[in-house]
CSV table of C-alpha atoms in Angstrom, one decimal:
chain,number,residue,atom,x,y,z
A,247,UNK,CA,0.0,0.0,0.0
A,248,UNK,CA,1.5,3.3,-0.8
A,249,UNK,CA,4.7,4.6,-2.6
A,250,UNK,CA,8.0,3.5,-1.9
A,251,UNK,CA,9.3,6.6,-1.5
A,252,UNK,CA,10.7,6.2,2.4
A,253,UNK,CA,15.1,6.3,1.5
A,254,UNK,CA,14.5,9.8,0.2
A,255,UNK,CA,12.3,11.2,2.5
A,256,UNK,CA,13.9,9.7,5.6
A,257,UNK,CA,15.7,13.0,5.9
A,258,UNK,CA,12.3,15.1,6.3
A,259,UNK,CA,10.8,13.0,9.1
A,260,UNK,CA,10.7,15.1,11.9
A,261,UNK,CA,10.1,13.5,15.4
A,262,UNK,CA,7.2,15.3,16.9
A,263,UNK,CA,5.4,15.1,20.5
A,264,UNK,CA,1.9,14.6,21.2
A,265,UNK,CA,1.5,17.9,22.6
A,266,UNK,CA,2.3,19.8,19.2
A,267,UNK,CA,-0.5,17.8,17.9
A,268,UNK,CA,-3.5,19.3,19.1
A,269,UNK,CA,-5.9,20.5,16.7
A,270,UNK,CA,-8.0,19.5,13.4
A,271,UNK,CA,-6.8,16.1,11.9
A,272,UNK,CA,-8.2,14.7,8.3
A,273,UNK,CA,-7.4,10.8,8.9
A,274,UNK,CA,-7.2,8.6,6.0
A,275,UNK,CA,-9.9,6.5,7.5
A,276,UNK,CA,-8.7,3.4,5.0
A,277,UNK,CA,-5.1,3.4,6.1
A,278,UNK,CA,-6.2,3.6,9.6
A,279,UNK,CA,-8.7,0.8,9.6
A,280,UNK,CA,-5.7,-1.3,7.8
A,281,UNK,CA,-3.6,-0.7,10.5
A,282,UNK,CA,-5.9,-1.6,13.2
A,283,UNK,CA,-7.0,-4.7,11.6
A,284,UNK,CA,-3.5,-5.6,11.0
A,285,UNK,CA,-1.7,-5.0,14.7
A,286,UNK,CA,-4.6,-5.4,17.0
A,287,UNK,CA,-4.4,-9.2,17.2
A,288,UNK,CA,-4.1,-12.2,18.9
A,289,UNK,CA,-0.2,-13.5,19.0
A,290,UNK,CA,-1.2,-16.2,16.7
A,291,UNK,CA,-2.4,-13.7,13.9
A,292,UNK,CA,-6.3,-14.1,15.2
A,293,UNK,CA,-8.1,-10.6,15.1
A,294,UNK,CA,-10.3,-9.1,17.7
A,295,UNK,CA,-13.8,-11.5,17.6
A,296,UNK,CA,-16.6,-11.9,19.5
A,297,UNK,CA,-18.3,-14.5,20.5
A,298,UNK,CA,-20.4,-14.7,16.8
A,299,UNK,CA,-17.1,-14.7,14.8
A,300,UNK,CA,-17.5,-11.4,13.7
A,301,UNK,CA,-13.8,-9.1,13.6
A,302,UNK,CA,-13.5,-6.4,16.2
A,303,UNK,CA,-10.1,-5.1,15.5
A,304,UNK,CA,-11.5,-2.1,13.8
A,305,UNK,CA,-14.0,-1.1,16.3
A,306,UNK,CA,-11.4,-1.6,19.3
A,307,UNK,CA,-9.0,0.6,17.6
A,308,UNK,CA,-11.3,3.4,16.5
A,309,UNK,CA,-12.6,3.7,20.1
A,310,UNK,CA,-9.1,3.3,22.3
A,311,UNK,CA,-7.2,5.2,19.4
A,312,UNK,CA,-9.6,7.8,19.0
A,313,UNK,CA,-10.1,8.4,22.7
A,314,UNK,CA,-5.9,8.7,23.2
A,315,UNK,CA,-6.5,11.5,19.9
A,316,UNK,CA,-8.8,13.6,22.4
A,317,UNK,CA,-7.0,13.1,25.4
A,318,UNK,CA,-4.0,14.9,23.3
A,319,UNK,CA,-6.2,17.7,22.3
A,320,UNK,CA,-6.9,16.1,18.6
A,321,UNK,CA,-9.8,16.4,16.6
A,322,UNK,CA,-9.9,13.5,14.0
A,323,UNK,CA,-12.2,13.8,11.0
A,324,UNK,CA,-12.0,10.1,9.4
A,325,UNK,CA,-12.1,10.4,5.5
A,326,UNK,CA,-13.4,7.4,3.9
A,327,UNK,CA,-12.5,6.3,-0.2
A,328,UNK,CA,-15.2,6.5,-2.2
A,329,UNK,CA,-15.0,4.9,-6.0
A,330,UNK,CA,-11.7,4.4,-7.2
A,331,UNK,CA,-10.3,5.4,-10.5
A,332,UNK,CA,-10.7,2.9,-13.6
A,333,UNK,CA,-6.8,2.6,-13.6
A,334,UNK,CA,-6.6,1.3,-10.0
A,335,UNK,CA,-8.7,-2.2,-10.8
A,336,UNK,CA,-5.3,-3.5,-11.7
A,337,UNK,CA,-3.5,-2.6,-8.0
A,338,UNK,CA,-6.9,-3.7,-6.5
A,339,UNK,CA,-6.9,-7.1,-8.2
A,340,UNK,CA,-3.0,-7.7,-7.1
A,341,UNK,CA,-3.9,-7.0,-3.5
A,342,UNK,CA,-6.7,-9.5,-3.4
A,343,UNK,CA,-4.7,-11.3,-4.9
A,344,UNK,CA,-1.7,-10.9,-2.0
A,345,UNK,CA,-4.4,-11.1,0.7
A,346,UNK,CA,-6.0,-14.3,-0.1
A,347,UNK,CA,-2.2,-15.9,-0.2
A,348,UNK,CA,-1.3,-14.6,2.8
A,349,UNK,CA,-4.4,-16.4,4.6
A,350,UNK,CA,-3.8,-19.7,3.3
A,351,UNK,CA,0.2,-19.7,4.2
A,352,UNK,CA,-1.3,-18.3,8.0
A,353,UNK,CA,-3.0,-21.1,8.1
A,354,UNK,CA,-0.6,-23.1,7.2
A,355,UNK,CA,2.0,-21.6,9.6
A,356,UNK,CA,-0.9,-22.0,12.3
A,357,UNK,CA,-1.0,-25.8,11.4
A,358,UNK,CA,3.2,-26.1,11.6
A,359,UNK,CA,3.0,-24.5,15.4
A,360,UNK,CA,5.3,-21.6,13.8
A,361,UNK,CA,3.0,-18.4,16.1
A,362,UNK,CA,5.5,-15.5,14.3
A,363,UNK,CA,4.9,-16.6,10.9
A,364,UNK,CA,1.4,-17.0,11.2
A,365,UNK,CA,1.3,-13.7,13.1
A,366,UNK,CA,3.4,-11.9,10.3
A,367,UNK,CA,1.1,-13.7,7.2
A,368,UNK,CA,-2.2,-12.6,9.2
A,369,UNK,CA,-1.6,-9.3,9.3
A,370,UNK,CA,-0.9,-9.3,5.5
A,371,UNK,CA,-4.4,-10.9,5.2
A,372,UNK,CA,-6.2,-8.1,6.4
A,373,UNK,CA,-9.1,-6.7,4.1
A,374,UNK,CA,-11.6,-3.7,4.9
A,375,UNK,CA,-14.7,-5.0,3.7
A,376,UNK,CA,-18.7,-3.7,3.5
A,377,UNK,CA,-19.3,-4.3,7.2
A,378,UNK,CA,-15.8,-3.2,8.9
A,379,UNK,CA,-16.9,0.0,6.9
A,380,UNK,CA,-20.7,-0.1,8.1
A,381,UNK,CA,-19.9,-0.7,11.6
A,382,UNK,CA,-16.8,2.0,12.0
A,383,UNK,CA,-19.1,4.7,10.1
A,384,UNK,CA,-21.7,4.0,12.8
A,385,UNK,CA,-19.6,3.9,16.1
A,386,UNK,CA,-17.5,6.9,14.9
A,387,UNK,CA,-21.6,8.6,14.8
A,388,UNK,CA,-22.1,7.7,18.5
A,389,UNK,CA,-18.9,8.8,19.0
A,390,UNK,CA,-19.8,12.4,18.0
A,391,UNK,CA,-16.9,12.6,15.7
A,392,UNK,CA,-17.3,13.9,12.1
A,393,UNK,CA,-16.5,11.6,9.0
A,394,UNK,CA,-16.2,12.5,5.0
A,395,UNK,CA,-17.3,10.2,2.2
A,396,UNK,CA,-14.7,11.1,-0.3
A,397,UNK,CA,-15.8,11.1,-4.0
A,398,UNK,CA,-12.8,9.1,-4.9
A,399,UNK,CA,-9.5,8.4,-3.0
A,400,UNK,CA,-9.6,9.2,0.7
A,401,UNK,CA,-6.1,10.6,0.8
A,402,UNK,CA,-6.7,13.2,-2.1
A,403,UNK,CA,-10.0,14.4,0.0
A,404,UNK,CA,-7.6,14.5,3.1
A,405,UNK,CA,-5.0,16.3,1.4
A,406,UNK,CA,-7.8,19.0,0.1
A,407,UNK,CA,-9.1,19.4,3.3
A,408,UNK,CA,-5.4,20.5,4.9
A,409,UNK,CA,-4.9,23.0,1.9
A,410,UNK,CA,-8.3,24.1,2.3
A,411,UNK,CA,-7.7,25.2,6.5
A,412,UNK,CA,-10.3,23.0,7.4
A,413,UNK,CA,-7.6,20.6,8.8
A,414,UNK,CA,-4.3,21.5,10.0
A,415,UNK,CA,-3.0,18.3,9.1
A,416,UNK,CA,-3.3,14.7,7.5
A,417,UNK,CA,-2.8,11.2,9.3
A,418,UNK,CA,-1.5,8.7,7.3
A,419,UNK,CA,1.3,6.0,7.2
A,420,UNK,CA,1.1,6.3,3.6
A,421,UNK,CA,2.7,9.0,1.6
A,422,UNK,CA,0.6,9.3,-1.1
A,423,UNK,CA,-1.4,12.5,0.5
A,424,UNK,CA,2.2,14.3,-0.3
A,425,UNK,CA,1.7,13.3,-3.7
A,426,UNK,CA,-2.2,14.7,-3.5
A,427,UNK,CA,-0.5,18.0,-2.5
A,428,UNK,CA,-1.4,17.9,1.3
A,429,UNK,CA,0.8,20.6,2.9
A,430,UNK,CA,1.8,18.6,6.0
A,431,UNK,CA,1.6,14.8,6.9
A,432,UNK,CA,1.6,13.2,10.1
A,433,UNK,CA,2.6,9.4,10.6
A,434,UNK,CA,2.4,6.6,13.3
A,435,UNK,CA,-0.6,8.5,15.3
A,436,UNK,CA,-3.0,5.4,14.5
A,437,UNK,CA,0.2,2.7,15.3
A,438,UNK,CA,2.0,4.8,18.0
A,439,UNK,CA,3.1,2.9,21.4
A,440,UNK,CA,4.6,-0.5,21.0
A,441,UNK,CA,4.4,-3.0,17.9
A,442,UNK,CA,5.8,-5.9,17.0
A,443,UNK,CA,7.9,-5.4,14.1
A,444,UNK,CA,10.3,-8.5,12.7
A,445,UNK,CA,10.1,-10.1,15.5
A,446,UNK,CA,10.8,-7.7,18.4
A,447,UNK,CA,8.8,-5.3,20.5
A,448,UNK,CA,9.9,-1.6,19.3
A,449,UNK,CA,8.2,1.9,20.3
A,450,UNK,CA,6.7,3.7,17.2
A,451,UNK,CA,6.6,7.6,17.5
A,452,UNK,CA,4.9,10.1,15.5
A,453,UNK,CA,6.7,11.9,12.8
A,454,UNK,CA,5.5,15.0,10.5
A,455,UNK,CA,6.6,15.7,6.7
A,456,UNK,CA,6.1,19.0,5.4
A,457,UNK,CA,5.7,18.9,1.8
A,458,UNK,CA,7.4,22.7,0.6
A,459,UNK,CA,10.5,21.2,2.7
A,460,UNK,CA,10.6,18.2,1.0
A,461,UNK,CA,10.0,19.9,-2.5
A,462,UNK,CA,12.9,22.6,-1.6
A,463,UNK,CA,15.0,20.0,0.0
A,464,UNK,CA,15.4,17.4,-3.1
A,465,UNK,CA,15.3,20.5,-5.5
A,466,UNK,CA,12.1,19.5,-7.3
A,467,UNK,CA,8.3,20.3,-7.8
A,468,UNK,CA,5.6,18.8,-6.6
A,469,UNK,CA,5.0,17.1,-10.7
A,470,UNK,CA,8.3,16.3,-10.2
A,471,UNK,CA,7.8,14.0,-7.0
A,472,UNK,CA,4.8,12.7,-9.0
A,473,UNK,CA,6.8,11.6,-11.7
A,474,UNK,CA,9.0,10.2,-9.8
A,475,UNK,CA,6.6,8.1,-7.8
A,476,UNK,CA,5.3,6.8,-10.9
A,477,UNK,CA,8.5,5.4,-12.0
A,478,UNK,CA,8.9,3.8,-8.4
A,479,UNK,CA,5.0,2.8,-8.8
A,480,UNK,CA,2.3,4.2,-7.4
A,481,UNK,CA,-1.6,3.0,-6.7
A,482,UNK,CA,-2.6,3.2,-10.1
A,483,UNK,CA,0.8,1.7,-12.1
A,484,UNK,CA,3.4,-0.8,-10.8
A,485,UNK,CA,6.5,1.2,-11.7
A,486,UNK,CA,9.4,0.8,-13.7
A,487,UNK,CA,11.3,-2.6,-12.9
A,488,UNK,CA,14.5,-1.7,-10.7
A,489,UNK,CA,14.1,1.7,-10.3
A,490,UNK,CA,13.7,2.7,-6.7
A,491,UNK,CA,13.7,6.2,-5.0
A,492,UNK,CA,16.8,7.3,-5.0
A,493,UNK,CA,17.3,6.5,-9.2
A,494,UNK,CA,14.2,8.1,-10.3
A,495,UNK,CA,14.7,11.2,-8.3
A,496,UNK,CA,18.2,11.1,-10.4
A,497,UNK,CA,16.2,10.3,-13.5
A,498,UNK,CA,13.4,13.3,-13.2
A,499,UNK,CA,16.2,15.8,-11.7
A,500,UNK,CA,17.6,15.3,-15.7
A,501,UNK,CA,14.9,15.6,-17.2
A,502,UNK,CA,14.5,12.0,-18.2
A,503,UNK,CA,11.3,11.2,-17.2
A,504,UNK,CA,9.9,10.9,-20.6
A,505,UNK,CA,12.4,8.8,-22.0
A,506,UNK,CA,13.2,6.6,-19.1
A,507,UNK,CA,9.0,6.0,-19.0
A,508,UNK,CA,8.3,4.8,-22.3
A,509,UNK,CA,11.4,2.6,-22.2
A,510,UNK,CA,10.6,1.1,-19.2
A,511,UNK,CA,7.0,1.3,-18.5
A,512,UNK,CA,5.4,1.2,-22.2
A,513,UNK,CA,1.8,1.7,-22.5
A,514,UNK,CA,1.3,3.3,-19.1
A,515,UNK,CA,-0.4,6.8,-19.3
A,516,UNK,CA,1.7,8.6,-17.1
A,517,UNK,CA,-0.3,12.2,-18.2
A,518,UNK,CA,-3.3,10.6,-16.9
A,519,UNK,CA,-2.1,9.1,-13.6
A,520,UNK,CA,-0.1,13.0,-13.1
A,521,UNK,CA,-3.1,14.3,-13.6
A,522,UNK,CA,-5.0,12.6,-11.3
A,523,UNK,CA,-2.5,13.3,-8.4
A,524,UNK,CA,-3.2,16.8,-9.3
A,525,UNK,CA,-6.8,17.1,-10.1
A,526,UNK,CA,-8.3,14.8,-7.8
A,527,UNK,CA,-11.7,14.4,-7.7
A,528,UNK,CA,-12.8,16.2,-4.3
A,529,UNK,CA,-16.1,17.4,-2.6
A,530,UNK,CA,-17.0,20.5,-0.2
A,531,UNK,CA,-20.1,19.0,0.5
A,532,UNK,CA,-20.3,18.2,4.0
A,533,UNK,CA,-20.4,19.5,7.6
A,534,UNK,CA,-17.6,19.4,10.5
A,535,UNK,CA,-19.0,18.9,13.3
A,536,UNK,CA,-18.2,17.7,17.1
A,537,UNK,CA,-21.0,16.5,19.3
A,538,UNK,CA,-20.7,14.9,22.9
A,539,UNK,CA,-20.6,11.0,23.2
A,540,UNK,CA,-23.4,8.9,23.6
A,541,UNK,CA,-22.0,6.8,26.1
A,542,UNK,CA,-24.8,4.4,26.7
A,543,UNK,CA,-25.7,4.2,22.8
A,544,UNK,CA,-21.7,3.4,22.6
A,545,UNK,CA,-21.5,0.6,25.5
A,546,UNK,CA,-24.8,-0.8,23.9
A,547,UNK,CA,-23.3,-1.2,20.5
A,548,UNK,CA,-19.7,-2.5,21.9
A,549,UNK,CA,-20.8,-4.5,24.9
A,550,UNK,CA,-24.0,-6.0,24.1
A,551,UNK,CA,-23.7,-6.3,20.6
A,552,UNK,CA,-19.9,-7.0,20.0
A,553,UNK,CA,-18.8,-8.4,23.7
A,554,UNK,CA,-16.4,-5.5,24.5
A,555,UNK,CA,-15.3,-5.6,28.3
A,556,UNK,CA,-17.8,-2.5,30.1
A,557,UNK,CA,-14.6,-1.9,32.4
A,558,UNK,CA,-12.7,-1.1,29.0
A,559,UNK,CA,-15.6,0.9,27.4
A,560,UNK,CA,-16.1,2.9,30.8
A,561,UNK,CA,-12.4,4.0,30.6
A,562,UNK,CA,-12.3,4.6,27.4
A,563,UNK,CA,-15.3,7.0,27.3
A,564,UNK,CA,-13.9,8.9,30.2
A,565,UNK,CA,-10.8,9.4,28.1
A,566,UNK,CA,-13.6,10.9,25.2
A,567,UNK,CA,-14.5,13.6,27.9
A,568,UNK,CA,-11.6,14.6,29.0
A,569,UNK,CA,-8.7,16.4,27.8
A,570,UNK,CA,-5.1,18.0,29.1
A,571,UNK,CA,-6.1,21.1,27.1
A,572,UNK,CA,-9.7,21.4,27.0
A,573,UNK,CA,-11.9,20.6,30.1
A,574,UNK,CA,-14.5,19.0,28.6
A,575,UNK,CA,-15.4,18.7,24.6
A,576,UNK,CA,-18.0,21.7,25.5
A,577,UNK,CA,-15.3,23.7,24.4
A,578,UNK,CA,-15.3,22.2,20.8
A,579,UNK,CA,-19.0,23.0,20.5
């Protein structure tokens, strides 16, 4: 998921602290459910259930996430894809594709006794389907927090939103927003705290990319980091075989974009994938607003419908109420 554009942007990641965070967040709603359906499992690979066989992950992460957000003075808006481009049926195919793999070697690595394999080929199995959507749209509602149906990709809407000043920022392990022209990005606010990466136990902070640094920084527009994306592959094209960051920033910087394209990538319409990355298709049509909890509506849905411990709920809401900042969410309204 994403471009592979981390070994040249490595130098604009800037460690940040919750505290600087506060404010107006557009989250790319996708990524985030991804991530929580990936990390919040069993040790065996076995997402969140209860006791119907129905996946939780989602819903747990939204609500214990979303509380830490308020806690640190953050207002999330979650910013859900709508229908993807014609040219993306391809990447979708491919990660169905990956996804249904992955679940048959996790079950294999289940039925060998091997726990870390089958915890490292679940978490590549994980799909956002009709009812993960359904259900997060409809705690996120009880919630009182806002959410936006983007016409098309999340991250462009996201990235609209922050030029727009109706966000100061978007939240998103992928960098694709960059690409969509959002002025900042944030990362690891929906993984932050300890994960389990290759094995070991390591603490994930959040970090914040400022696109005009990066632009000024490697000497280039933003077409330019498009077309460079496009050569290392993006969402809607799978690159140019063995070129990675680093060699197609070299290749755009000389103007060879062009060439080096139709060598290596012919047939791909690289005017109509810049184009989209520049002329998204975006919407104004809808309303921000906050609204206080409805905590018993919330512990219905969680508890009695999807077995969530009260004692967690309880806590959690507590954290929805209160913030280091802001008494109360009163002063959001």
């Amino acid at each position: 998921m994403g471009v592979a554009l981390r070994e040249i942007l490595v130098d604009y990641k800037v460690s940040v602290t919750w505290e600087t965070l506060g404010g107006i967040a557009a989250v790319d709603a996708h990524n985030a459910l991804y991530q929580f359906l990936s990390i919040i499992r069993q040790p065996d690979g076995t997402p969140l259930m209860d006791s119907r066989g129905r996946v939780t992950s989602h819903l747990s992460g939204i609500l214990f996430r979303t509380a830490n957000f308020i806690e640190k003075g953050i207002r999330p808006i979650f910013v859900f894809d709508g229908k993807p481009p014609d040219f993306k049926e391809e990447t979708i195919e491919q990660r169905r594709a990956v996804r249904k793999e992955a679940g048959e070697r996790w079950r294999q690595a289940l039925e060998q006794g091997d726990v870390e394999e089958a915890y490292r080929q679940a978490r590549s199995s994980s799909r956002i389907d009709d009812e993960v959507i359904k259900t997060s749209k409809a705690l996120l509602k009880l919630m009182g927090l806002p959410f936006v149906d983007a016409p098309s990709e999340g991250e462009a809407q996201a990235a609209y939103m922050v030029r727009e000043g109706e966000a100061q920022y978007v939240v998103s392990q992928d960098y694709d927003t960059l690409l969509f022209g959002a002025p900042v990005l944030v990362r690891n606010l929906a993984v932050s705290g300890k994960r389990r990466m290759r094995g070991r136990t390591v603490t994930v902070s959040p970090e914040r990319l400022l696109l005009p640094d990066i632009l000024n920084g490697l000497s280039i527009s933003r077409q330019d980091l498009i077309r460079l994306a496009i050569l290392v592959g993006t969402d809607f094209n799978p690159g140019a075989r063995g070129i990675g960051a680093k060699t197609a920033l070299k290749v755009v910087r000389q103007g060879e974009f062009d060439r080096v394209a139709e060598e290596k990538m012919p047939g791909t319409d690289t005017e109509k994938i810049l184009d989209f990355f520049e002329n998204p298709p975006v919407t104004n049509d809808y309303s921000l607003e906050w609204g206080p909890p409805d905590e018993d509506a919330i512990t219905g849905m969680l508890c009695d419908d999807f077995d969530f411990s009260p004692e967690r709920v309880r806590r959690s809401l507590e954290g929805l109420k209160v913030t280091g900042r802001q008494k109360t969410l009163d002063s959001w309204f």
